[in-house]
mmCIF file with all atom_site columns, C-alpha atoms in Angstrom:
data_model
loop_
_atom_site.group_PDB
_atom_site.id
_atom_site.type_symbol
_atom_site.label_atom_id
_atom_site.label_alt_id
_atom_site.label_comp_id
_atom_site.label_asym_id
_atom_site.label_entity_id
_atom_site.label_seq_id
_atom_site.pdbx_PDB_ins_code
_atom_site.Cartn_x
_atom_site.Cartn_y
_atom_site.Cartn_z
_atom_site.occupancy
_atom_site.B_iso_or_equiv
_atom_site.pdbx_formal_charge
_atom_site.auth_seq_id
_atom_site.auth_comp_id
_atom_site.auth_asym_id
_atom_site.auth_atom_id
_atom_site.pdbx_PDB_model_num
ATOM 1   C CA . MET Z 1 1   ? 75.749 -62.090 148.460 1.00 0.00 ? 413 MET Z CA 1
ATOM 2   C CA . PRO Z 1 2   ? 74.463 -59.168 146.338 1.00 0.00 ? 414 PRO Z CA 1
ATOM 3   C CA . ILE Z 1 3   ? 71.265 -57.416 147.383 1.00 0.00 ? 415 ILE Z CA 1
ATOM 4   C CA . SER Z 1 4   ? 68.542 -57.662 144.758 1.00 0.00 ? 416 SER Z CA 1
ATOM 5   C CA . ARG Z 1 5   ? 66.407 -54.768 143.594 1.00 0.00 ? 417 ARG Z CA 1
ATOM 6   C CA . ILE Z 1 6   ? 63.332 -56.501 145.005 1.00 0.00 ? 418 ILE Z CA 1
ATOM 7   C CA . HIS Z 1 7   ? 65.023 -56.767 148.387 1.00 0.00 ? 419 HIS Z CA 1
ATOM 8   C CA . LEU Z 1 8   ? 65.920 -53.050 148.280 1.00 0.00 ? 420 LEU Z CA 1
ATOM 9   C CA . ALA Z 1 9   ? 62.367 -52.099 147.268 1.00 0.00 ? 421 ALA Z CA 1
ATOM 10  C CA . ALA Z 1 10  ? 60.909 -54.233 150.061 1.00 0.00 ? 422 ALA Z CA 1
ATOM 11  C CA . THR Z 1 11  ? 63.289 -52.673 152.588 1.00 0.00 ? 423 THR Z CA 1
ATOM 12  C CA . ALA Z 1 12  ? 62.328 -49.163 151.423 1.00 0.00 ? 424 ALA Z CA 1
ATOM 13  C CA . LEU Z 1 13  ? 58.622 -50.010 151.692 1.00 0.00 ? 425 LEU Z CA 1
ATOM 14  C CA . VAL Z 1 14  ? 59.020 -51.338 155.250 1.00 0.00 ? 426 VAL Z CA 1
ATOM 15  C CA . ALA Z 1 15  ? 60.971 -48.207 156.227 1.00 0.00 ? 427 ALA Z CA 1
ATOM 16  C CA . ALA Z 1 16  ? 58.297 -45.928 154.723 1.00 0.00 ? 428 ALA Z CA 1
ATOM 17  C CA . ILE Z 1 17  ? 55.481 -47.740 156.537 1.00 0.00 ? 429 ILE Z CA 1
ATOM 18  C CA . GLY Z 1 18  ? 57.484 -47.627 159.768 1.00 0.00 ? 430 GLY Z CA 1
ATOM 19  C CA . GLY Z 1 19  ? 57.890 -43.862 159.325 1.00 0.00 ? 431 GLY Z CA 1
ATOM 20  C CA . LEU Z 1 20  ? 54.148 -43.383 158.857 1.00 0.00 ? 432 LEU Z CA 1
ATOM 21  C CA . VAL Z 1 21  ? 53.388 -45.392 161.985 1.00 0.00 ? 433 VAL Z CA 1
ATOM 22  C CA . ALA Z 1 22  ? 55.982 -43.413 163.970 1.00 0.00 ? 434 ALA Z CA 1
ATOM 23  C CA . ASN Z 1 23  ? 54.532 -40.095 162.744 1.00 0.00 ? 435 ASN Z CA 1
ATOM 24  C CA . ALA Z 1 24  ? 51.037 -41.180 163.761 1.00 0.00 ? 436 ALA Z CA 1
ATOM 25  C CA . GLY Z 1 25  ? 52.278 -41.441 167.346 1.00 0.00 ? 437 GLY Z CA 1
ATOM 26  C CA . GLY Z 1 26  ? 52.761 -37.685 167.512 1.00 0.00 ? 438 GLY Z CA 1
ATOM 27  C CA . ALA Z 1 27  ? 49.178 -36.569 167.868 1.00 0.00 ? 439 ALA Z CA 1
ATOM 28  C CA . PHE Z 1 28  ? 46.822 -39.508 167.884 1.00 0.00 ? 440 PHE Z CA 1
ATOM 29  C CA . ALA Z 1 29  ? 48.423 -42.907 168.254 1.00 0.00 ? 441 ALA Z CA 1
ATOM 30  C CA . GLU Z 1 30  ? 46.215 -45.484 169.918 1.00 0.00 ? 442 GLU Z CA 1
ATOM 31  C CA . GLY Z 1 31  ? 45.617 -44.568 173.544 1.00 0.00 ? 443 GLY Z CA 1
ATOM 32  C CA . THR Z 1 32  ? 46.879 -41.007 173.117 1.00 0.00 ? 444 THR Z CA 1
ATOM 33  C CA . ASP Z 1 33  ? 44.016 -39.318 171.262 1.00 0.00 ? 445 ASP Z CA 1
ATOM 34  C CA . PHE Z 1 34  ? 43.747 -35.820 172.695 1.00 0.00 ? 446 PHE Z CA 1
ATOM 35  C CA . SER Z 1 35  ? 41.470 -34.534 169.928 1.00 0.00 ? 447 SER Z CA 1
ATOM 36  C CA . GLY Z 1 36  ? 38.029 -33.258 170.800 1.00 0.00 ? 448 GLY Z CA 1
ATOM 37  C CA . THR Z 1 37  ? 36.089 -30.233 171.998 1.00 0.00 ? 449 THR Z CA 1
ATOM 38  C CA . TYR Z 1 38  ? 36.622 -29.161 175.604 1.00 0.00 ? 450 TYR Z CA 1
ATOM 39  C CA . VAL Z 1 39  ? 34.904 -26.527 177.748 1.00 0.00 ? 451 VAL Z CA 1
ATOM 40  C CA . ALA Z 1 40  ? 35.993 -24.735 180.926 1.00 0.00 ? 452 ALA Z CA 1
ATOM 41  C CA . SER Z 1 41  ? 33.213 -22.976 182.813 1.00 0.00 ? 453 SER Z CA 1
ATOM 42  C CA . LEU Z 1 42  ? 34.582 -20.440 185.277 1.00 0.00 ? 454 LEU Z CA 1
ATOM 43  C CA . PRO Z 1 43  ? 32.592 -18.089 187.553 1.00 0.00 ? 455 PRO Z CA 1
ATOM 44  C CA . ASP Z 1 44  ? 32.886 -15.050 185.240 1.00 0.00 ? 456 ASP Z CA 1
ATOM 45  C CA . ARG Z 1 45  ? 33.793 -16.573 181.889 1.00 0.00 ? 457 ARG Z CA 1
ATOM 46  C CA . ALA Z 1 46  ? 33.917 -19.726 179.768 1.00 0.00 ? 458 ALA Z CA 1
ATOM 47  C CA . GLU Z 1 47  ? 36.317 -21.107 177.197 1.00 0.00 ? 459 GLU Z CA 1
ATOM 48  C CA . ILE Z 1 48  ? 35.844 -23.665 174.438 1.00 0.00 ? 460 ILE Z CA 1
ATOM 49  C CA . MET Z 1 49  ? 38.910 -25.326 172.926 1.00 0.00 ? 461 MET Z CA 1
ATOM 50  C CA . HIS Z 1 50  ? 38.925 -27.712 169.980 1.00 0.00 ? 462 HIS Z CA 1
ATOM 51  C CA . LEU Z 1 51  ? 41.971 -29.892 169.307 1.00 0.00 ? 463 LEU Z CA 1
ATOM 52  C CA . HIS Z 1 52  ? 41.873 -31.348 165.787 1.00 0.00 ? 464 HIS Z CA 1
ATOM 53  C CA . ARG Z 1 53  ? 43.551 -34.676 165.036 1.00 0.00 ? 465 ARG Z CA 1
ATOM 54  C CA . ASP Z 1 54  ? 45.774 -33.009 162.448 1.00 0.00 ? 466 ASP Z CA 1
ATOM 55  C CA . GLY Z 1 55  ? 47.542 -30.969 165.136 1.00 0.00 ? 467 GLY Z CA 1
ATOM 56  C CA . THR Z 1 56  ? 45.608 -27.735 164.637 1.00 0.00 ? 468 THR Z CA 1
ATOM 57  C CA . ALA Z 1 57  ? 43.406 -26.083 167.256 1.00 0.00 ? 469 ALA Z CA 1
ATOM 58  C CA . GLY Z 1 58  ? 40.757 -23.415 167.695 1.00 0.00 ? 470 GLY Z CA 1
ATOM 59  C CA . MET Z 1 59  ? 39.638 -21.568 170.808 1.00 0.00 ? 471 MET Z CA 1
ATOM 60  C CA . THR Z 1 60  ? 36.792 -19.217 171.678 1.00 0.00 ? 472 THR Z CA 1
ATOM 61  C CA . LEU Z 1 61  ? 36.631 -17.274 174.951 1.00 0.00 ? 473 LEU Z CA 1
ATOM 62  C CA . SER Z 1 62  ? 33.439 -15.674 176.231 1.00 0.00 ? 474 SER Z CA 1
ATOM 63  C CA . ASP Z 1 63  ? 35.224 -12.452 177.201 1.00 0.00 ? 475 ASP Z CA 1
ATOM 64  C CA . GLN Z 1 64  ? 37.319 -11.951 174.068 1.00 0.00 ? 476 GLN Z CA 1
ATOM 65  C CA . VAL Z 1 65  ? 35.100 -9.119  172.809 1.00 0.00 ? 477 VAL Z CA 1
ATOM 66  C CA . THR Z 1 66  ? 34.915 -7.274  176.134 1.00 0.00 ? 478 THR Z CA 1
ATOM 67  C CA . PHE Z 1 67  ? 38.259 -7.731  177.881 1.00 0.00 ? 479 PHE Z CA 1
ATOM 68  C CA . GLY Z 1 68  ? 41.748 -9.004  177.241 1.00 0.00 ? 480 GLY Z CA 1
ATOM 69  C CA . ALA Z 1 69  ? 45.392 -8.751  178.246 1.00 0.00 ? 481 ALA Z CA 1
ATOM 70  C CA . GLY Z 1 70  ? 46.756 -5.241  177.914 1.00 0.00 ? 482 GLY Z CA 1
ATOM 71  C CA . GLY Z 1 71  ? 43.188 -3.897  177.686 1.00 0.00 ? 483 GLY Z CA 1
ATOM 72  C CA . PHE Z 1 72  ? 42.778 -5.200  174.130 1.00 0.00 ? 484 PHE Z CA 1
ATOM 73  C CA . THR Z 1 73  ? 39.884 -7.297  172.899 1.00 0.00 ? 485 THR Z CA 1
ATOM 74  C CA . PHE Z 1 74  ? 40.816 -10.177 170.628 1.00 0.00 ? 486 PHE Z CA 1
ATOM 75  C CA . SER Z 1 75  ? 39.618 -12.599 167.967 1.00 0.00 ? 487 SER Z CA 1
ATOM 76  C CA . ASP Z 1 76  ? 39.105 -16.339 168.164 1.00 0.00 ? 488 ASP Z CA 1
ATOM 77  C CA . SER Z 1 77  ? 42.437 -18.068 168.672 1.00 0.00 ? 489 SER Z CA 1
ATOM 78  C CA . LEU Z 1 78  ? 43.863 -20.496 166.123 1.00 0.00 ? 490 LEU Z CA 1
ATOM 79  C CA . GLY Z 1 79  ? 46.933 -22.621 166.560 1.00 0.00 ? 491 GLY Z CA 1
ATOM 80  C CA . SER Z 1 80  ? 48.908 -25.822 166.479 1.00 0.00 ? 492 SER Z CA 1
ATOM 81  C CA . TRP Z 1 81  ? 49.512 -28.473 169.098 1.00 0.00 ? 493 TRP Z CA 1
ATOM 82  C CA . ARG Z 1 82  ? 51.764 -31.446 169.668 1.00 0.00 ? 494 ARG Z CA 1
ATOM 83  C CA . ARG Z 1 83  ? 52.033 -34.233 172.173 1.00 0.00 ? 495 ARG Z CA 1
ATOM 84  C CA . ALA Z 1 84  ? 54.656 -33.356 174.790 1.00 0.00 ? 496 ALA Z CA 1
ATOM 85  C CA . GLY Z 1 85  ? 54.300 -36.393 177.063 1.00 0.00 ? 497 GLY Z CA 1
ATOM 86  C CA . ASP Z 1 86  ? 51.964 -39.261 177.909 1.00 0.00 ? 498 ASP Z CA 1
ATOM 87  C CA . HIS Z 1 87  ? 49.338 -36.854 179.267 1.00 0.00 ? 499 HIS Z CA 1
ATOM 88  C CA . THR Z 1 88  ? 50.685 -33.481 178.169 1.00 0.00 ? 500 THR Z CA 1
ATOM 89  C CA . VAL Z 1 89  ? 50.076 -31.300 175.117 1.00 0.00 ? 501 VAL Z CA 1
ATOM 90  C CA . SER Z 1 90  ? 51.922 -28.126 174.079 1.00 0.00 ? 502 SER Z CA 1
ATOM 91  C CA . LEU Z 1 91  ? 49.704 -25.675 172.224 1.00 0.00 ? 503 LEU Z CA 1
ATOM 92  C CA . ARG Z 1 92  ? 50.543 -22.351 170.578 1.00 0.00 ? 504 ARG Z CA 1
ATOM 93  C CA . THR Z 1 93  ? 47.662 -20.080 169.558 1.00 0.00 ? 505 THR Z CA 1
ATOM 94  C CA . LEU Z 1 94  ? 47.576 -16.785 167.696 1.00 0.00 ? 506 LEU Z CA 1
ATOM 95  C CA . ASN Z 1 95  ? 44.873 -14.127 167.814 1.00 0.00 ? 507 ASN Z CA 1
ATOM 96  C CA . LEU Z 1 96  ? 44.277 -10.623 166.531 1.00 0.00 ? 508 LEU Z CA 1
ATOM 97  C CA . ASN Z 1 97  ? 44.013 -7.796  169.073 1.00 0.00 ? 509 ASN Z CA 1
ATOM 98  C CA . PHE Z 1 98  ? 41.874 -4.658  168.863 1.00 0.00 ? 510 PHE Z CA 1
ATOM 99  C CA . ASP Z 1 99  ? 41.984 -1.387  170.793 1.00 0.00 ? 511 ASP Z CA 1
ATOM 100 C CA . LEU Z 1 100 ? 38.482 -0.162  171.623 1.00 0.00 ? 512 LEU Z CA 1
ATOM 101 C CA . THR Z 1 101 ? 39.476 3.134   173.261 1.00 0.00 ? 513 THR Z CA 1
ATOM 102 C CA . GLY Z 1 102 ? 39.219 5.207   170.077 1.00 0.00 ? 514 GLY Z CA 1
ATOM 103 C CA . ALA Z 1 103 ? 36.213 6.289   168.025 1.00 0.00 ? 515 ALA Z CA 1
ATOM 104 C CA . ALA Z 1 104 ? 36.259 2.911   166.221 1.00 0.00 ? 516 ALA Z CA 1
ATOM 105 C CA . PRO Z 1 105 ? 37.904 -0.430  166.982 1.00 0.00 ? 517 PRO Z CA 1
ATOM 106 C CA . ALA Z 1 106 ? 41.474 -0.452  165.675 1.00 0.00 ? 518 ALA Z CA 1
ATOM 107 C CA . PHE Z 1 107 ? 43.714 -3.418  164.957 1.00 0.00 ? 519 PHE Z CA 1
ATOM 108 C CA . SER Z 1 108 ? 46.500 -3.221  167.531 1.00 0.00 ? 520 SER Z CA 1
ATOM 109 C CA . GLY Z 1 109 ? 48.618 -6.332  166.997 1.00 0.00 ? 521 GLY Z CA 1
ATOM 110 C CA . ILE Z 1 110 ? 48.888 -10.089 167.314 1.00 0.00 ? 522 ILE Z CA 1
ATOM 111 C CA . ALA Z 1 111 ? 49.099 -12.237 170.429 1.00 0.00 ? 523 ALA Z CA 1
ATOM 112 C CA . VAL Z 1 112 ? 51.057 -15.481 170.707 1.00 0.00 ? 524 VAL Z CA 1
ATOM 113 C CA . VAL Z 1 113 ? 49.939 -17.686 173.590 1.00 0.00 ? 525 VAL Z CA 1
ATOM 114 C CA . ASP Z 1 114 ? 51.769 -20.864 174.617 1.00 0.00 ? 526 ASP Z CA 1
ATOM 115 C CA . TYR Z 1 115 ? 49.693 -23.355 176.622 1.00 0.00 ? 527 TYR Z CA 1
ATOM 116 C CA . VAL Z 1 116 ? 50.582 -26.501 178.514 1.00 0.00 ? 528 VAL Z CA 1
ATOM 117 C CA . LEU Z 1 117 ? 47.607 -28.866 178.812 1.00 0.00 ? 529 LEU Z CA 1
ATOM 118 C CA . VAL Z 1 118 ? 47.871 -31.684 181.362 1.00 0.00 ? 530 VAL Z CA 1
ATOM 119 C CA . PHE Z 1 119 ? 45.302 -34.414 180.765 1.00 0.00 ? 531 PHE Z CA 1
ATOM 120 C CA . ALA Z 1 120 ? 43.702 -36.905 183.136 1.00 0.00 ? 532 ALA Z CA 1
ATOM 121 C CA . PRO Z 1 121 ? 44.528 -40.541 182.288 1.00 0.00 ? 533 PRO Z CA 1
ATOM 122 C CA . ASP Z 1 122 ? 41.213 -40.995 180.427 1.00 0.00 ? 534 ASP Z CA 1
ATOM 123 C CA . LYS Z 1 123 ? 41.877 -37.847 178.288 1.00 0.00 ? 535 LYS Z CA 1
ATOM 124 C CA . ASP Z 1 124 ? 38.364 -36.539 179.115 1.00 0.00 ? 536 ASP Z CA 1
ATOM 125 C CA . MET Z 1 125 ? 39.615 -33.505 181.035 1.00 0.00 ? 537 MET Z CA 1
ATOM 126 C CA . PHE Z 1 126 ? 42.691 -31.353 181.458 1.00 0.00 ? 538 PHE Z CA 1
ATOM 127 C CA . THR Z 1 127 ? 44.102 -28.408 183.356 1.00 0.00 ? 539 THR Z CA 1
ATOM 128 C CA . ALA Z 1 128 ? 45.795 -25.573 181.504 1.00 0.00 ? 540 ALA Z CA 1
ATOM 129 C CA . SER Z 1 129 ? 48.442 -22.947 182.062 1.00 0.00 ? 541 SER Z CA 1
ATOM 130 C CA . CYS Z 1 130 ? 49.729 -20.365 179.611 1.00 0.00 ? 542 CYS Z CA 1
ATOM 131 C CA . GLN Z 1 131 ? 52.167 -17.574 178.899 1.00 0.00 ? 543 GLN Z CA 1
ATOM 132 C CA . GLY Z 1 132 ? 51.287 -14.949 176.303 1.00 0.00 ? 544 GLY Z CA 1
ATOM 133 C CA . LYS Z 1 133 ? 52.806 -11.996 174.508 1.00 0.00 ? 545 LYS Z CA 1
ATOM 134 C CA . ILE Z 1 134 ? 51.147 -9.275  172.457 1.00 0.00 ? 546 ILE Z CA 1
ATOM 135 C CA . PHE Z 1 135 ? 53.106 -7.712  169.601 1.00 0.00 ? 547 PHE Z CA 1
ATOM 136 C CA . ALA Z 1 136 ? 52.393 -4.346  167.972 1.00 0.00 ? 548 ALA Z CA 1
ATOM 137 C CA . THR Z 1 137 ? 51.171 -4.009  164.413 1.00 0.00 ? 549 THR Z CA 1
ATOM 138 C CA . GLY Z 1 138 ? 53.914 -4.539  161.861 1.00 0.00 ? 550 GLY Z CA 1
ATOM 139 C CA . VAL Z 1 139 ? 55.948 -6.796  164.198 1.00 0.00 ? 551 VAL Z CA 1
ATOM 140 C CA . ASP Z 1 140 ? 56.360 -10.467 163.255 1.00 0.00 ? 552 ASP Z CA 1
ATOM 141 C CA . PRO Z 1 141 ? 55.027 -12.246 166.364 1.00 0.00 ? 553 PRO Z CA 1
ATOM 142 C CA . LEU Z 1 142 ? 56.880 -15.442 165.425 1.00 0.00 ? 554 LEU Z CA 1
ATOM 143 C CA . ASP Z 1 143 ? 60.295 -13.762 165.246 1.00 0.00 ? 555 ASP Z CA 1
ATOM 144 C CA . PRO Z 1 144 ? 62.182 -14.960 168.363 1.00 0.00 ? 556 PRO Z CA 1
ATOM 145 C CA . GLY Z 1 145 ? 63.872 -11.544 168.605 1.00 0.00 ? 557 GLY Z CA 1
ATOM 146 C CA . ALA Z 1 146 ? 60.621 -9.539  168.486 1.00 0.00 ? 558 ALA Z CA 1
ATOM 147 C CA . THR Z 1 147 ? 59.811 -7.407  171.539 1.00 0.00 ? 559 THR Z CA 1
ATOM 148 C CA . PRO Z 1 148 ? 56.234 -7.668  172.861 1.00 0.00 ? 560 PRO Z CA 1
ATOM 149 C CA . ILE Z 1 149 ? 54.251 -4.640  174.020 1.00 0.00 ? 561 ILE Z CA 1
ATOM 150 C CA . THR Z 1 150 ? 52.834 -6.691  176.895 1.00 0.00 ? 562 THR Z CA 1
ATOM 151 C CA . GLU Z 1 151 ? 53.118 -10.145 178.449 1.00 0.00 ? 563 GLU Z CA 1
ATOM 152 C CA . PHE Z 1 152 ? 50.563 -12.117 180.458 1.00 0.00 ? 564 PHE Z CA 1
ATOM 153 C CA . ASP Z 1 153 ? 49.714 -15.500 181.931 1.00 0.00 ? 565 ASP Z CA 1
ATOM 154 C CA . CYS Z 1 154 ? 46.511 -17.443 182.493 1.00 0.00 ? 566 CYS Z CA 1
ATOM 155 C CA . ALA Z 1 155 ? 46.615 -17.539 186.303 1.00 0.00 ? 567 ALA Z CA 1
ATOM 156 C CA . TYR Z 1 156 ? 42.815 -17.208 186.238 1.00 0.00 ? 568 TYR Z CA 1
ATOM 157 C CA . LEU Z 1 157 ? 42.704 -20.860 185.055 1.00 0.00 ? 569 LEU Z CA 1
ATOM 158 C CA . ASP Z 1 158 ? 44.370 -22.189 188.231 1.00 0.00 ? 570 ASP Z CA 1
ATOM 159 C CA . GLY Z 1 159 ? 42.041 -24.720 189.842 1.00 0.00 ? 571 GLY Z CA 1
ATOM 160 C CA . TYR Z 1 160 ? 39.701 -25.043 186.838 1.00 0.00 ? 572 TYR Z CA 1
ATOM 161 C CA . THR Z 1 161 ? 39.369 -27.971 184.488 1.00 0.00 ? 573 THR Z CA 1
ATOM 162 C CA . TYR Z 1 162 ? 38.405 -28.283 180.838 1.00 0.00 ? 574 TYR Z CA 1
ATOM 163 C CA . HIS Z 1 163 ? 35.985 -31.165 180.179 1.00 0.00 ? 575 HIS Z CA 1
ATOM 164 C CA . ARG Z 1 164 ? 35.545 -33.015 176.874 1.00 0.00 ? 576 ARG Z CA 1
ATOM 165 C CA . SER Z 1 165 ? 32.170 -32.525 175.223 1.00 0.00 ? 577 SER Z CA 1
ATOM 166 C CA . PRO Z 1 166 ? 30.823 -36.021 174.540 1.00 0.00 ? 578 PRO Z CA 1
ATOM 167 C CA . ALA Z 1 167 ? 29.163 -36.926 171.257 1.00 0.00 ? 579 ALA Z CA 1
ATOM 168 C CA . PRO Z 1 168 ? 25.364 -37.289 171.502 1.00 0.00 ? 580 PRO Z CA 1
#
């Protein structure tokens, strides 16, 4: 029995809709919405992280203008995230680093920081760990073969939790 053009069109439409539904499961399928603004308040610092539904993220740290890995201060962090498990998110952020030891602040490179966020079942809080690398000016920080000038982790986050900021 020959397949009609209407049958082919209907099959293509069902496949396209199925693809859209499958893609929606990546970041914010029902029951897996990690998006929101989260805060971690530590004894000497605080961090605010915002996970957007579109898979982008932003982060501000209270000490970014006074202290950072390798002795560099740094800008707000911007990045991308994806679901990596039922309660886990992988996040990569980038920020600009500045050396304050000279007469004026000088751009000194770009940091790439990879986070693993492990959420509570209700998605209202998570713990975080990270590994970061700072690359010198002129070096592509996204080149897998690039050599960093320093590497660091976020061990200071051990034992602390980020909490979702509720809407008023």
